[in-house]
Amino acid sequence: MTGQIPDTFIYNEDKFELVYLKGGDLITPQDYGMNPQMLHTACYRGFYSTYEIKDNQLLLQEMVVGEITGQYPEINGVEPKQQDYRVYYENLSLLTDFTGVIRIAKELIDTLYIHMGYQKGTAYKTLLELKFQHGSLINVKDLSKQNRKGAFKKSTEKTSPLNIINNSFDLTFDDLLEEN
């Protein structure tokens, strides 16, 4: 298995990775009639995105996608571009309607890297929880100090391979609160 490319979030001009999502859905290619296909082993879901939190609004800025039929519609007035095997949209500035909680992280601790699925919040030094209402940022918590660093990786020693796989690909799996 391969670690997956996470969605990127730009917050206060820093780049973070999405490690947890609860509530509504973020924007996907399916919202525009596309049917994504695997890009490569690090992108089984067939797309990845970059979001930016600007003026307390959650905006989709970029999306890289592989579409089964090769049909790529315009998104928010932006035509797709192609480079090698991938098609991408940039400068979308598309306001999301996301309501829920996301956790974003930066500064991966190399020894806590899991070579499968999405990295969990407990593998990072910096962990933030952001709460949104219809795309507007309404609350930010810094969870870095209460982060149970290494909890997910440690849990892999005492659970079944199937649970490890399922949990590593599940962005709703809360490794901060659940006893693994």
C-alpha positions as a Python dict, from the first residue, in 0.01 Angstrom:
ca = {
    (1, 'M'): (0, 0, 0),
    (2, 'T'): (102, 358, -52),
    (3, 'G'): (50, 675, 149),
    (4, 'Q'): (-215, 887, -24),
    (5, 'I'): (-189, 1248, -140),
    (6, 'P'): (-402, 1450, 102),
    (7, 'D'): (-592, 1764, 26),
    (8, 'T'): (-388, 2074, 106),
    (9, 'F'): (-518, 2369, 305),
    (10, 'I'): (-357, 2710, 304),
    (11, 'Y'): (-427, 2887, 632),
    (12, 'N'): (-249, 3206, 743),
    (13, 'E'): (-17, 3155, 445),
    (14, 'D'): (104, 2815, 579),
    (15, 'K'): (42, 2483, 404),
    (16, 'F'): (-137, 2213, 602),
    (17, 'E'): (-264, 1865, 517),
    (18, 'L'): (-619, 1746, 574),
    (19, 'V'): (-619, 1472, 842),
    (20, 'Y'): (-982, 1464, 960),
    (21, 'L'): (-1322, 1559, 823),
    (22, 'K'): (-1661, 1550, 994),
    (23, 'G'): (-1987, 1701, 878),
    (24, 'G'): (-2060, 1781, 517),
    (25, 'D'): (-1855, 1701, 212),
    (26, 'L'): (-1590, 1911, 50),
    (27, 'I'): (-1610, 1978, -325),
    (28, 'T'): (-1546, 1673, -542),
    (29, 'P'): (-1524, 1609, -917),
    (30, 'Q'): (-1855, 1422, -886),
    (31, 'D'): (-2020, 1757, -805),
    (32, 'Y'): (-1941, 1851, -1167),
    (33, 'G'): (-2047, 1524, -1328),
    (34, 'M'): (-1701, 1373, -1343),
    (35, 'N'): (-1622, 1013, -1254),
    (36, 'P'): (-1267, 1011, -1113),
    (37, 'Q'): (-1029, 722, -1168),
    (38, 'M'): (-710, 632, -986),
    (39, 'L'): (-423, 860, -1093),
    (40, 'H'): (-152, 635, -944),
    (41, 'T'): (-96, 431, -627),
    (42, 'A'): (-68, 750, -418),
    (43, 'C'): (-408, 871, -539),
    (44, 'Y'): (-662, 589, -538),
    (45, 'R'): (-960, 825, -519),
    (46, 'G'): (-860, 991, -847),
    (47, 'F'): (-826, 1353, -736),
    (48, 'Y'): (-676, 1585, -481),
    (49, 'S'): (-744, 1950, -405),
    (50, 'T'): (-600, 2265, -258),
    (51, 'Y'): (-819, 2487, -44),
    (52, 'E'): (-746, 2828, 99),
    (53, 'I'): (-900, 2998, 398),
    (54, 'K'): (-911, 3361, 296),
    (55, 'D'): (-1104, 3632, 479),
    (56, 'N'): (-1254, 3349, 692),
    (57, 'Q'): (-1402, 3184, 381),
    (58, 'L'): (-1315, 2831, 264),
    (59, 'L'): (-1227, 2844, -105),
    (60, 'L'): (-1136, 2566, -344),
    (61, 'Q'): (-833, 2696, -535),
    (62, 'E'): (-699, 2394, -726),
    (63, 'M'): (-808, 2043, -820),
    (64, 'V'): (-609, 1768, -991),
    (65, 'V'): (-828, 1494, -1134),
    (66, 'G'): (-828, 1188, -1357),
    (67, 'E'): (-1166, 1131, -1522),
    (68, 'I'): (-1266, 794, -1671),
    (69, 'T'): (-1425, 934, -1989),
    (70, 'G'): (-1178, 1219, -2035),
    (71, 'Q'): (-1461, 1473, -2015),
    (72, 'Y'): (-1355, 1773, -1807),
    (73, 'P'): (-1614, 2049, -1765),
    (74, 'E'): (-1544, 2409, -1686),
    (75, 'I'): (-1554, 2478, -1310),
    (76, 'N'): (-1638, 2827, -1186),
    (77, 'G'): (-1546, 2969, -1527),
    (78, 'V'): (-1209, 2791, -1534),
    (79, 'E'): (-1109, 2553, -1813),
    (80, 'P'): (-887, 2258, -1717),
    (81, 'K'): (-522, 2229, -1818),
    (82, 'Q'): (-333, 1909, -1889),
    (83, 'Q'): (19, 1812, -1786),
    (84, 'D'): (142, 1457, -1838),
    (85, 'Y'): (-115, 1213, -1696),
    (86, 'R'): (-308, 1467, -1497),
    (87, 'V'): (-564, 1733, -1564),
    (88, 'Y'): (-584, 2023, -1325),
    (89, 'Y'): (-783, 2332, -1250),
    (90, 'E'): (-615, 2632, -1092),
    (91, 'N'): (-721, 2972, -960),
    (92, 'L'): (-1075, 2849, -900),
    (93, 'S'): (-1154, 3074, -600),
    (94, 'L'): (-1472, 2871, -553),
    (95, 'L'): (-1650, 2936, -223),
    (96, 'T'): (-1752, 2609, -57),
    (97, 'D'): (-2071, 2548, 136),
    (98, 'F'): (-1896, 2317, 382),
    (99, 'T'): (-2048, 2289, 729),
    (100, 'G'): (-1856, 2081, 979),
    (101, 'V'): (-1515, 2030, 1132),
    (102, 'I'): (-1182, 1965, 968),
    (103, 'R'): (-843, 1906, 1122),
    (104, 'I'): (-537, 2021, 938),
    (105, 'A'): (-179, 1941, 1029),
    (106, 'K'): (179, 2025, 939),
    (107, 'E'): (528, 1915, 1039),
    (108, 'L'): (498, 1540, 993),
    (109, 'I'): (703, 1342, 1245),
    (110, 'D'): (895, 1106, 1013),
    (111, 'T'): (903, 817, 1259),
    (112, 'L'): (520, 824, 1280),
    (113, 'Y'): (460, 802, 905),
    (114, 'I'): (230, 518, 800),
    (115, 'H'): (299, 388, 449),
    (116, 'M'): (-70, 347, 371),
    (117, 'G'): (-376, 568, 340),
    (118, 'Y'): (-389, 917, 483),
    (119, 'Q'): (-163, 1027, 766),
    (120, 'K'): (-346, 1088, 1091),
    (121, 'G'): (-331, 1397, 1309),
    (122, 'T'): (-130, 1214, 1574),
    (123, 'A'): (163, 1192, 1329),
    (124, 'Y'): (218, 1570, 1321),
    (125, 'K'): (365, 1835, 1550),
    (126, 'T'): (108, 2102, 1463),
    (127, 'L'): (-263, 2018, 1459),
    (128, 'L'): (-549, 2265, 1418),
    (129, 'E'): (-924, 2206, 1430),
    (130, 'L'): (-1136, 2440, 1218),
    (131, 'K'): (-1513, 2467, 1236),
    (132, 'F'): (-1710, 2598, 939),
    (133, 'Q'): (-2070, 2703, 881),
    (134, 'H'): (-2165, 2721, 511),
    (135, 'G'): (-1803, 2784, 412),
    (136, 'S'): (-1739, 3050, 679),
    (137, 'L'): (-1475, 2983, 944),
    (138, 'I'): (-1639, 3022, 1285),
    (139, 'N'): (-1386, 2868, 1524),
    (140, 'V'): (-1021, 2758, 1538),
    (141, 'K'): (-863, 2540, 1809),
    (142, 'D'): (-496, 2455, 1834),
    (143, 'L'): (-488, 2088, 1937),
    (144, 'S'): (-110, 2052, 1917),
    (145, 'K'): (-55, 2024, 2294),
    (146, 'Q'): (-331, 1769, 2356),
    (147, 'N'): (-236, 1566, 2048),
    (148, 'R'): (-168, 1202, 2141),
    (149, 'K'): (133, 1184, 1911),
    (150, 'G'): (193, 836, 1778),
    (151, 'A'): (-145, 697, 1891),
    (152, 'F'): (-251, 572, 1548),
    (153, 'K'): (82, 412, 1462),
    (154, 'K'): (93, 244, 1803),
    (155, 'S'): (-260, 112, 1750),
    (156, 'T'): (-146, -73, 1438),
    (157, 'E'): (49, -309, 1664),
    (158, 'K'): (-267, -441, 1829),
    (159, 'T'): (-538, -450, 1562),
    (160, 'S'): (-614, -654, 1254),
    (161, 'P'): (-464, -569, 914),
    (162, 'L'): (-814, -505, 777),
    (163, 'N'): (-885, -249, 1053),
    (164, 'I'): (-550, -80, 987),
    (165, 'I'): (-632, -48, 617),
    (166, 'N'): (-988, 74, 677),
    (167, 'N'): (-884, 329, 939),
    (168, 'S'): (-587, 460, 742),
    (169, 'F'): (-809, 547, 442),
    (170, 'D'): (-1091, 690, 657),
    (171, 'L'): (-1072, 1067, 710),
    (172, 'T'): (-1355, 1045, 966),
    (173, 'F'): (-1149, 814, 1193),
    (174, 'D'): (-1069, 1024, 1500),
    (175, 'D'): (-728, 909, 1624),
    (176, 'L'): (-724, 1188, 1884),
    (177, 'L'): (-1022, 1067, 2078),
    (178, 'E'): (-1072, 700, 1999),
    (179, 'E'): (-887, 436, 2190),
    (180, 'N'): (-747, 237, 1901),
}
